[in-house]
PDB file of C-alpha atoms in Angstrom:
ATOM      1  CA  MET Z   4       8.883 -38.253 -14.680  1.00  0.00           C
ATOM      2  CA  THR Z   5      10.860 -35.482 -16.425  1.00  0.00           C
ATOM      3  CA  CYS Z   6      10.248 -33.405 -19.532  1.00  0.00           C
ATOM      4  CA  LYS Z   7      12.277 -34.570 -22.549  1.00  0.00           C
ATOM      5  CA  ASN Z   8      12.603 -30.971 -23.729  1.00  0.00           C
ATOM      6  CA  CYS Z   9      13.744 -29.026 -20.633  1.00  0.00           C
ATOM      7  CA  GLY Z  10      14.251 -31.648 -17.949  1.00  0.00           C
ATOM      8  CA  ALA Z  11      11.653 -30.255 -15.507  1.00  0.00           C
ATOM      9  CA  VAL Z  12      10.145 -32.629 -12.969  1.00  0.00           C
ATOM     10  CA  LEU Z  13       6.533 -33.435 -13.901  1.00  0.00           C
ATOM     11  CA  GLY Z  14       3.550 -34.976 -12.248  1.00  0.00           C
ATOM     12  CA  GLU Z  15       2.790 -38.620 -12.900  1.00  0.00           C
ATOM     13  CA  ASN Z  16      -0.099 -38.025 -15.281  1.00  0.00           C
ATOM     14  CA  ALA Z  17       1.144 -34.856 -16.920  1.00  0.00           C
ATOM     15  CA  LYS Z  18       0.499 -34.465 -20.618  1.00  0.00           C
ATOM     16  CA  VAL Z  19       2.161 -31.051 -21.037  1.00  0.00           C
ATOM     17  CA  CYS Z  20       5.256 -29.658 -19.326  1.00  0.00           C
ATOM     18  CA  LYS Z  21       4.260 -26.798 -16.998  1.00  0.00           C
ATOM     19  CA  ASN Z  22       7.744 -25.303 -17.425  1.00  0.00           C
ATOM     20  CA  CYS Z  23       8.244 -25.011 -21.218  1.00  0.00           C
ATOM     21  CA  GLY Z  24       4.878 -26.091 -22.696  1.00  0.00           C
ATOM     22  CA  ALA Z  25       6.193 -29.127 -24.566  1.00  0.00           C
ATOM     23  CA  PHE Z  26       3.941 -32.185 -24.995  1.00  0.00           C
ATOM     24  CA  VAL Z  27       5.204 -35.067 -22.796  1.00  0.00           C
ATOM     25  CA  GLU Z  28       4.171 -38.025 -24.955  1.00  0.00           C
ATOM     26  CA  ASP Z  29       5.541 -36.862 -28.303  1.00  0.00           C
ATOM     27  CA  SER Z  30       7.411 -34.053 -30.055  1.00  0.00           C
ATOM     28  CA  SER Z  31       4.372 -32.659 -31.904  1.00  0.00           C
ATOM     29  CA  GLY Z  32       4.892 -29.116 -30.623  1.00  0.00           C
ATOM     30  CA  TYR Z  33       3.977 -26.858 -27.764  1.00  0.00           C
ATOM     31  CA  VAL Z  34       0.969 -25.416 -26.042  1.00  0.00           C
ATOM     32  CA  LEU Z  35       0.717 -21.930 -24.634  1.00  0.00           C
ATOM     33  CA  LEU Z  36       1.423 -21.414 -20.930  1.00  0.00           C
ATOM     34  CA  THR Z  37      -1.628 -19.247 -20.204  1.00  0.00           C
ATOM     35  CA  SER Z  38      -2.750 -16.708 -17.678  1.00  0.00           C
ATOM     36  CA  ASP Z  39      -5.728 -18.786 -16.699  1.00  0.00           C
ATOM     37  CA  ASP Z  40      -6.349 -22.361 -15.480  1.00  0.00           C
ATOM     38  CA  ARG Z  41      -7.448 -23.987 -18.701  1.00  0.00           C
ATOM     39  CA  TYR Z  42      -4.395 -26.289 -18.844  1.00  0.00           C
ATOM     40  CA  ASP Z  43      -4.277 -27.292 -15.191  1.00  0.00           C
ATOM     41  CA  ASP Z  44      -5.648 -30.752 -16.066  1.00  0.00           C
ATOM     42  CA  TYR Z  45      -2.697 -31.223 -18.401  1.00  0.00           C
ATOM     43  CA  TYR Z  46      -0.130 -30.511 -15.728  1.00  0.00           C
ATOM     44  CA  SER Z  47      -1.634 -32.924 -13.098  1.00  0.00           C
ATOM     45  CA  THR Z  48      -0.266 -30.641 -10.338  1.00  0.00           C
ATOM     46  CA  PRO Z  49      -1.652 -27.044 -10.550  1.00  0.00           C
ATOM     47  CA  GLU Z  50       0.588 -24.024 -10.302  1.00  0.00           C
ATOM     48  CA  LYS Z  51       1.003 -22.631  -6.764  1.00  0.00           C
ATOM     49  CA  GLU Z  52      -1.105 -19.505  -6.201  1.00  0.00           C
ATOM     50  CA  LYS Z  53       0.429 -16.465  -4.579  1.00  0.00           C
ATOM     51  CA  LYS Z  54      -0.796 -16.196  -0.982  1.00  0.00           C
ATOM     52  CA  LYS Z  55      -2.790 -13.229  -0.026  1.00  0.00           C
ATOM     53  CA  HIS Z  56      -3.070 -11.794   3.485  1.00  0.00           C
ATOM     54  CA  PRO Z  57      -5.801  -9.117   3.379  1.00  0.00           C
ATOM     55  CA  VAL Z  58      -6.146  -8.815   7.170  1.00  0.00           C
ATOM     56  CA  ARG Z  59      -2.389  -8.450   7.748  1.00  0.00           C
ATOM     57  CA  ASN Z  60      -2.114  -5.928   4.893  1.00  0.00           C
ATOM     58  CA  PHE Z  61      -4.977  -3.862   6.330  1.00  0.00           C
ATOM     59  CA  ILE Z  62      -3.350  -3.768   9.768  1.00  0.00           C
ATOM     60  CA  ILE Z  63      -0.062  -2.631   8.154  1.00  0.00           C
ATOM     61  CA  PHE Z  64      -1.983   0.046   6.302  1.00  0.00           C
ATOM     62  CA  LEU Z  65      -3.592   1.353   9.519  1.00  0.00           C
ATOM     63  CA  LEU Z  66      -0.184   1.416  11.302  1.00  0.00           C
ATOM     64  CA  ILE Z  67       1.345   3.467   8.487  1.00  0.00           C
ATOM     65  CA  ILE Z  68      -1.461   6.018   8.683  1.00  0.00           C
ATOM     66  CA  ALA Z  69      -1.079   6.217  12.490  1.00  0.00           C
ATOM     67  CA  ILE Z  70       2.663   6.688  12.275  1.00  0.00           C
ATOM     68  CA  PHE Z  71       2.704   9.248   9.466  1.00  0.00           C
ATOM     69  CA  GLY Z  72      -0.378  11.158  10.485  1.00  0.00           C
ATOM     70  CA  GLY Z  73      -3.127  10.606   7.947  1.00  0.00           C
ATOM     71  CA  GLY Z  74      -4.005   9.621   4.409  1.00  0.00           C
ATOM     72  CA  GLY Z  75      -2.316  12.627   2.793  1.00  0.00           C
ATOM     73  CA  THR Z  76       1.041  11.750   4.312  1.00  0.00           C
ATOM     74  CA  TYR Z  77       0.542   8.103   3.395  1.00  0.00           C
ATOM     75  CA  LEU Z  78      -0.074   9.029  -0.196  1.00  0.00           C
ATOM     76  CA  TYR Z  79       3.087  11.172  -0.213  1.00  0.00           C
ATOM     77  CA  VAL Z  80       5.144   8.294   1.340  1.00  0.00           C
ATOM     78  CA  THR Z  81       3.697   5.896  -1.326  1.00  0.00           C
ATOM     79  CA  ARG Z  82       4.690   8.253  -4.186  1.00  0.00           C
ATOM     80  CA  LEU Z  83       8.116   8.832  -2.659  1.00  0.00           C
ATOM     81  CA  ASP Z  84       8.684   5.105  -2.440  1.00  0.00           C
ATOM     82  CA  ALA Z  85       7.773   4.723  -6.139  1.00  0.00           C
ATOM     83  CA  MET Z  86      10.175   7.548  -7.037  1.00  0.00           C
ATOM     84  CA  LEU Z  87      13.027   6.050  -5.049  1.00  0.00           C
ATOM     85  CA  HIS Z  88      12.467   2.619  -6.523  1.00  0.00           C
ATOM     86  CA  LYS Z  89      12.646   2.963 -10.281  1.00  0.00           C
ATOM     87  CA  PRO Z  90      11.210   0.091 -12.371  1.00  0.00           C
ATOM     88  CA  PRO Z  91      13.811  -2.668 -13.100  1.00  0.00           C
ATOM     89  CA  LYS Z  92      15.057  -2.534 -16.675  1.00  0.00           C
ATOM     90  CA  VAL Z  93      13.174  -4.875 -19.022  1.00  0.00           C
ATOM     91  CA  SER Z  94      14.076  -5.233 -22.682  1.00  0.00           C
ATOM     92  CA  PHE Z  95      11.058  -5.459 -24.960  1.00  0.00           C
ATOM     93  CA  GLU Z  96      10.685  -6.322 -28.649  1.00  0.00           C
ATOM     94  CA  THR Z  97       7.359  -6.369 -30.457  1.00  0.00           C
ATOM     95  CA  GLY Z  98       6.251  -8.337 -33.452  1.00  0.00           C
ATOM     96  CA  SER Z  99       3.364 -10.121 -35.256  1.00  0.00           C
ATOM     97  CA  GLY Z 100       2.879 -13.374 -37.124  1.00  0.00           C
ATOM     98  CA  TYR Z 101       1.086 -16.746 -37.041  1.00  0.00           C
ATOM     99  CA  ILE Z 102       1.719 -19.647 -34.636  1.00  0.00           C
ATOM    100  CA  ASP Z 103       0.537 -23.200 -34.184  1.00  0.00           C
ATOM    101  CA  ALA Z 104      -2.223 -23.992 -36.689  1.00  0.00           C
ATOM    102  CA  GLY Z 105      -2.197 -20.605 -38.340  1.00  0.00           C
ATOM    103  CA  ASP Z 106      -3.496 -18.526 -35.452  1.00  0.00           C
ATOM    104  CA  GLU Z 107      -2.433 -14.849 -35.993  1.00  0.00           C
ATOM    105  CA  VAL Z 108      -1.019 -12.958 -33.009  1.00  0.00           C
ATOM    106  CA  ILE Z 109       0.740  -9.833 -31.979  1.00  0.00           C
ATOM    107  CA  PHE Z 110       3.374 -10.274 -29.313  1.00  0.00           C
ATOM    108  CA  ILE Z 111       5.986  -8.666 -27.143  1.00  0.00           C
ATOM    109  CA  THR Z 112       9.120 -10.328 -25.833  1.00  0.00           C
ATOM    110  CA  LEU Z 113      10.370  -9.844 -22.259  1.00  0.00           C
ATOM    111  CA  ASP Z 114      14.024 -10.021 -21.356  1.00  0.00           C
ATOM    112  CA  ASN Z 115      14.677  -9.948 -17.608  1.00  0.00           C
ATOM    113  CA  LYS Z 116      15.346 -13.151 -15.687  1.00  0.00           C
ATOM    114  CA  ASP Z 117      14.141 -11.693 -12.381  1.00  0.00           C
ATOM    115  CA  ILE Z 118      10.480 -11.342 -13.461  1.00  0.00           C
ATOM    116  CA  GLU Z 119       8.437 -13.463 -10.995  1.00  0.00           C
ATOM    117  CA  TYR Z 120       4.807 -12.743 -11.946  1.00  0.00           C
ATOM    118  CA  ILE Z 121       2.848 -11.113 -14.734  1.00  0.00           C
ATOM    119  CA  GLN Z 122       0.318  -9.154 -12.745  1.00  0.00           C
ATOM    120  CA  GLY Z 123      -1.850  -8.126 -15.681  1.00  0.00           C
ATOM    121  CA  VAL Z 124      -1.648  -6.993 -19.266  1.00  0.00           C
ATOM    122  CA  SER Z 125      -3.965  -4.674 -21.228  1.00  0.00           C
ATOM    123  CA  LEU Z 126      -3.916  -3.653 -24.859  1.00  0.00           C
ATOM    124  CA  TYR Z 127      -4.858  -0.098 -25.700  1.00  0.00           C
ATOM    125  CA  GLU Z 128      -5.539   1.880 -28.879  1.00  0.00           C
ATOM    126  CA  ASN Z 129      -3.970   5.018 -27.383  1.00  0.00           C
ATOM    127  CA  ASP Z 130      -1.155   5.576 -24.965  1.00  0.00           C
ATOM    128  CA  PRO Z 131      -2.657   4.836 -21.453  1.00  0.00           C
ATOM    129  CA  LYS Z 132      -0.273   7.331 -19.876  1.00  0.00           C
ATOM    130  CA  SER Z 133      -1.888  10.204 -21.773  1.00  0.00           C
ATOM    131  CA  ASP Z 134      -5.409   8.809 -22.274  1.00  0.00           C
ATOM    132  CA  LYS Z 135      -6.313   7.348 -18.908  1.00  0.00           C
ATOM    133  CA  LYS Z 136     -10.101   7.251 -19.486  1.00  0.00           C
ATOM    134  CA  GLN Z 137     -10.006   4.824 -22.397  1.00  0.00           C
ATOM    135  CA  SER Z 138     -11.127   1.205 -22.134  1.00  0.00           C
ATOM    136  CA  PRO Z 139      -8.658  -1.494 -23.141  1.00  0.00           C
ATOM    137  CA  LEU Z 140      -9.102  -3.281 -26.471  1.00  0.00           C
ATOM    138  CA  SER Z 141      -8.338  -6.530 -24.762  1.00  0.00           C
ATOM    139  CA  THR Z 142      -7.053  -8.041 -21.461  1.00  0.00           C
ATOM    140  CA  SER Z 143      -7.140 -11.625 -22.732  1.00  0.00           C
ATOM    141  CA  TYR Z 144      -3.415 -12.239 -23.066  1.00  0.00           C
ATOM    142  CA  GLU Z 145      -1.421 -15.424 -23.233  1.00  0.00           C
ATOM    143  CA  TYR Z 146       2.228 -15.920 -22.346  1.00  0.00           C
ATOM    144  CA  THR Z 147       5.025 -18.373 -23.135  1.00  0.00           C
ATOM    145  CA  LYS Z 148       8.160 -19.271 -21.235  1.00  0.00           C
ATOM    146  CA  ASN Z 149      11.737 -20.284 -22.058  1.00  0.00           C
ATOM    147  CA  VAL Z 150      13.101 -23.736 -21.085  1.00  0.00           C
ATOM    148  CA  ASP Z 151      14.868 -22.017 -18.072  1.00  0.00           C
ATOM    149  CA  ASP Z 152      11.371 -20.931 -16.793  1.00  0.00           C
ATOM    150  CA  THR Z 153      11.923 -17.212 -17.594  1.00  0.00           C
ATOM    151  CA  PHE Z 154       9.107 -15.377 -19.366  1.00  0.00           C
ATOM    152  CA  ARG Z 155       9.460 -15.241 -23.104  1.00  0.00           C
ATOM    153  CA  THR Z 156       6.461 -13.466 -24.790  1.00  0.00           C
ATOM    154  CA  ILE Z 157       3.030 -11.962 -24.064  1.00  0.00           C
ATOM    155  CA  LEU Z 158       0.625 -12.212 -26.921  1.00  0.00           C
ATOM    156  CA  PHE Z 159      -2.887 -11.367 -28.089  1.00  0.00           C
ATOM    157  CA  TYR Z 160      -4.813 -13.155 -30.819  1.00  0.00           C
ATOM    158  CA  THR Z 161      -5.697 -10.841 -33.716  1.00  0.00           C
ATOM    159  CA  LYS Z 162      -9.002 -12.609 -34.250  1.00  0.00           C
ATOM    160  CA  ASP Z 163     -10.216 -10.893 -31.027  1.00  0.00           C
ATOM    161  CA  LEU Z 164      -9.110  -7.477 -32.338  1.00  0.00           C
ATOM    162  CA  LYS Z 165     -11.122  -7.444 -35.605  1.00  0.00           C
ATOM    163  CA  LEU Z 166      -8.381  -6.075 -37.742  1.00  0.00           C
ATOM    164  CA  ASP Z 167      -8.598  -4.807 -41.338  1.00  0.00           C
ATOM    165  CA  GLU Z 168      -5.957  -6.426 -43.571  1.00  0.00           C
ATOM    166  CA  LYS Z 169      -5.617  -3.226 -45.567  1.00  0.00           C
ATOM    167  CA  LYS Z 170      -4.725  -1.045 -42.497  1.00  0.00           C
ATOM    168  CA  SER Z 171      -1.711  -0.555 -40.277  1.00  0.00           C
ATOM    169  CA  TYR Z 172      -2.035  -0.249 -36.558  1.00  0.00           C
ATOM    170  CA  LYS Z 173      -0.287   1.200 -33.536  1.00  0.00           C
ATOM    171  CA  TYR Z 174      -1.421  -0.113 -30.187  1.00  0.00           C
ATOM    172  CA  TYR Z 175       0.063  -0.022 -26.708  1.00  0.00           C
ATOM    173  CA  TYR Z 176       0.891  -2.796 -24.280  1.00  0.00           C
ATOM    174  CA  GLN Z 177       0.409  -1.898 -20.570  1.00  0.00           C
ATOM    175  CA  ILE Z 178       2.205  -4.591 -18.603  1.00  0.00           C
ATOM    176  CA  LYS Z 179       2.248  -4.998 -14.834  1.00  0.00           C
ATOM    177  CA  LEU Z 180       5.219  -7.068 -13.499  1.00  0.00           C
ATOM    178  CA  SER Z 181       6.552  -8.042 -10.142  1.00  0.00           C
ATOM    179  CA  PHE Z 182      10.110  -9.257  -9.540  1.00  0.00           C
ATOM    180  CA  LYS Z 183      11.939 -11.681  -7.227  1.00  0.00           C
ATOM    181  CA  ASN Z 184      12.603 -10.296  -3.757  1.00  0.00           C
ATOM    182  CA  ASP Z 185      10.499  -7.199  -4.531  1.00  0.00           C
ATOM    183  CA  LYS Z 186       6.867  -6.835  -3.363  1.00  0.00           C
ATOM    184  CA  ARG Z 187       6.227  -3.815  -5.584  1.00  0.00           C
ATOM    185  CA  ILE Z 188       4.289  -4.015  -8.888  1.00  0.00           C
ATOM    186  CA  TYR Z 189       5.768  -1.999 -11.725  1.00  0.00           C
ATOM    187  CA  THR Z 190       3.845  -0.827 -14.837  1.00  0.00           C
ATOM    188  CA  TYR Z 191       5.437  -0.642 -18.275  1.00  0.00           C
ATOM    189  CA  VAL Z 192       3.930   0.831 -21.438  1.00  0.00           C
ATOM    190  CA  GLU Z 193       5.260  -0.203 -24.858  1.00  0.00           C
ATOM    191  CA  PRO Z 194       3.962   0.631 -28.322  1.00  0.00           C
ATOM    192  CA  ILE Z 195       3.527  -1.967 -31.003  1.00  0.00           C
ATOM    193  CA  GLU Z 196       3.132  -1.217 -34.732  1.00  0.00           C
ATOM    194  CA  PHE Z 197       2.006  -3.871 -37.158  1.00  0.00           C
ATOM    195  CA  SER Z 198       0.104  -4.381 -40.383  1.00  0.00           C
ATOM    196  CA  GLY Z 199      -3.354  -6.024 -40.379  1.00  0.00           C
ATOM    197  CA  ASP Z 200      -2.159  -8.259 -43.229  1.00  0.00           C
ATOM    198  CA  ILE Z 201      -0.114 -10.779 -41.190  1.00  0.00           C
ATOM    199  CA  LYS Z 202       1.789 -13.399 -43.258  1.00  0.00           C
ATOM    200  CA  ASN Z 203       5.049 -14.297 -41.449  1.00  0.00           C
ATOM    201  CA  ASP Z 204       5.759 -17.249 -39.212  1.00  0.00           C
ATOM    202  CA  ALA Z 205       6.362 -16.150 -35.628  1.00  0.00           C
ATOM    203  CA  GLY Z 206       6.768 -19.656 -34.097  1.00  0.00           C
ATOM    204  CA  ASP Z 207      10.466 -19.291 -33.296  1.00  0.00           C
ATOM    205  CA  LYS Z 208       9.904 -15.931 -31.654  1.00  0.00           C
ATOM    206  CA  VAL Z 209       6.910 -16.920 -29.523  1.00  0.00           C
ATOM    207  CA  PHE Z 210       8.126 -20.384 -28.500  1.00  0.00           C
ATOM    208  CA  ASP Z 211      11.523 -21.525 -27.210  1.00  0.00           C
ATOM    209  CA  HIS Z 212      12.659 -24.193 -29.679  1.00  0.00           C
ATOM    210  CA  SER Z 213      16.322 -24.098 -28.469  1.00  0.00           C
ATOM    211  CA  MET Z 214      16.236 -27.694 -27.188  1.00  0.00           C
ATOM    212  CA  TYR Z 215      15.168 -28.990 -30.601  1.00  0.00           C
ATOM    213  CA  LYS Z 216      17.994 -27.251 -32.475  1.00  0.00           C
TER     214      LYS Z 216
END
């Protein structure tokens, strides 16, 4: 069975496309592709989890320490590696609005086709690069994808943020990403400014409706 919207191959009993989020049975809309497992039953075949090898990684860690002569040198090598490998360029655009049945969200778009995994997202009141002791406002993010399986947006629901409609806000996204053919995890920080009084429709920004147009 294939998705009528993007053509992805689906499981026999799938109700929602795991590639673009479109409903299989009808054209009533989309569901969010989330960062948790709440929609696994819709897909019929769960997403593959990234394999972890803690024993192998620990052995590699010990070998590096032995070769370079201690933890201090290892830390230096790690920092040098980060300096030599600058984060891949990702284009971001922020916004706010309502989606689906009127749920209000703030969102950030991602434009880089080589992103393989979202390793974690936190929303902060202050810049996390300058205020490292603060706790995040939220880590309960959702994400959507384009029909070509690239990441589209990362969003937070405003109902979880307890906003005042009469105020304006400036928050910060801290996004950890990994890329194809690259084992490193890169951290990006992007500000988002928005009004607590959200009235505009953000459906076309958050979801990829290109196959319907």
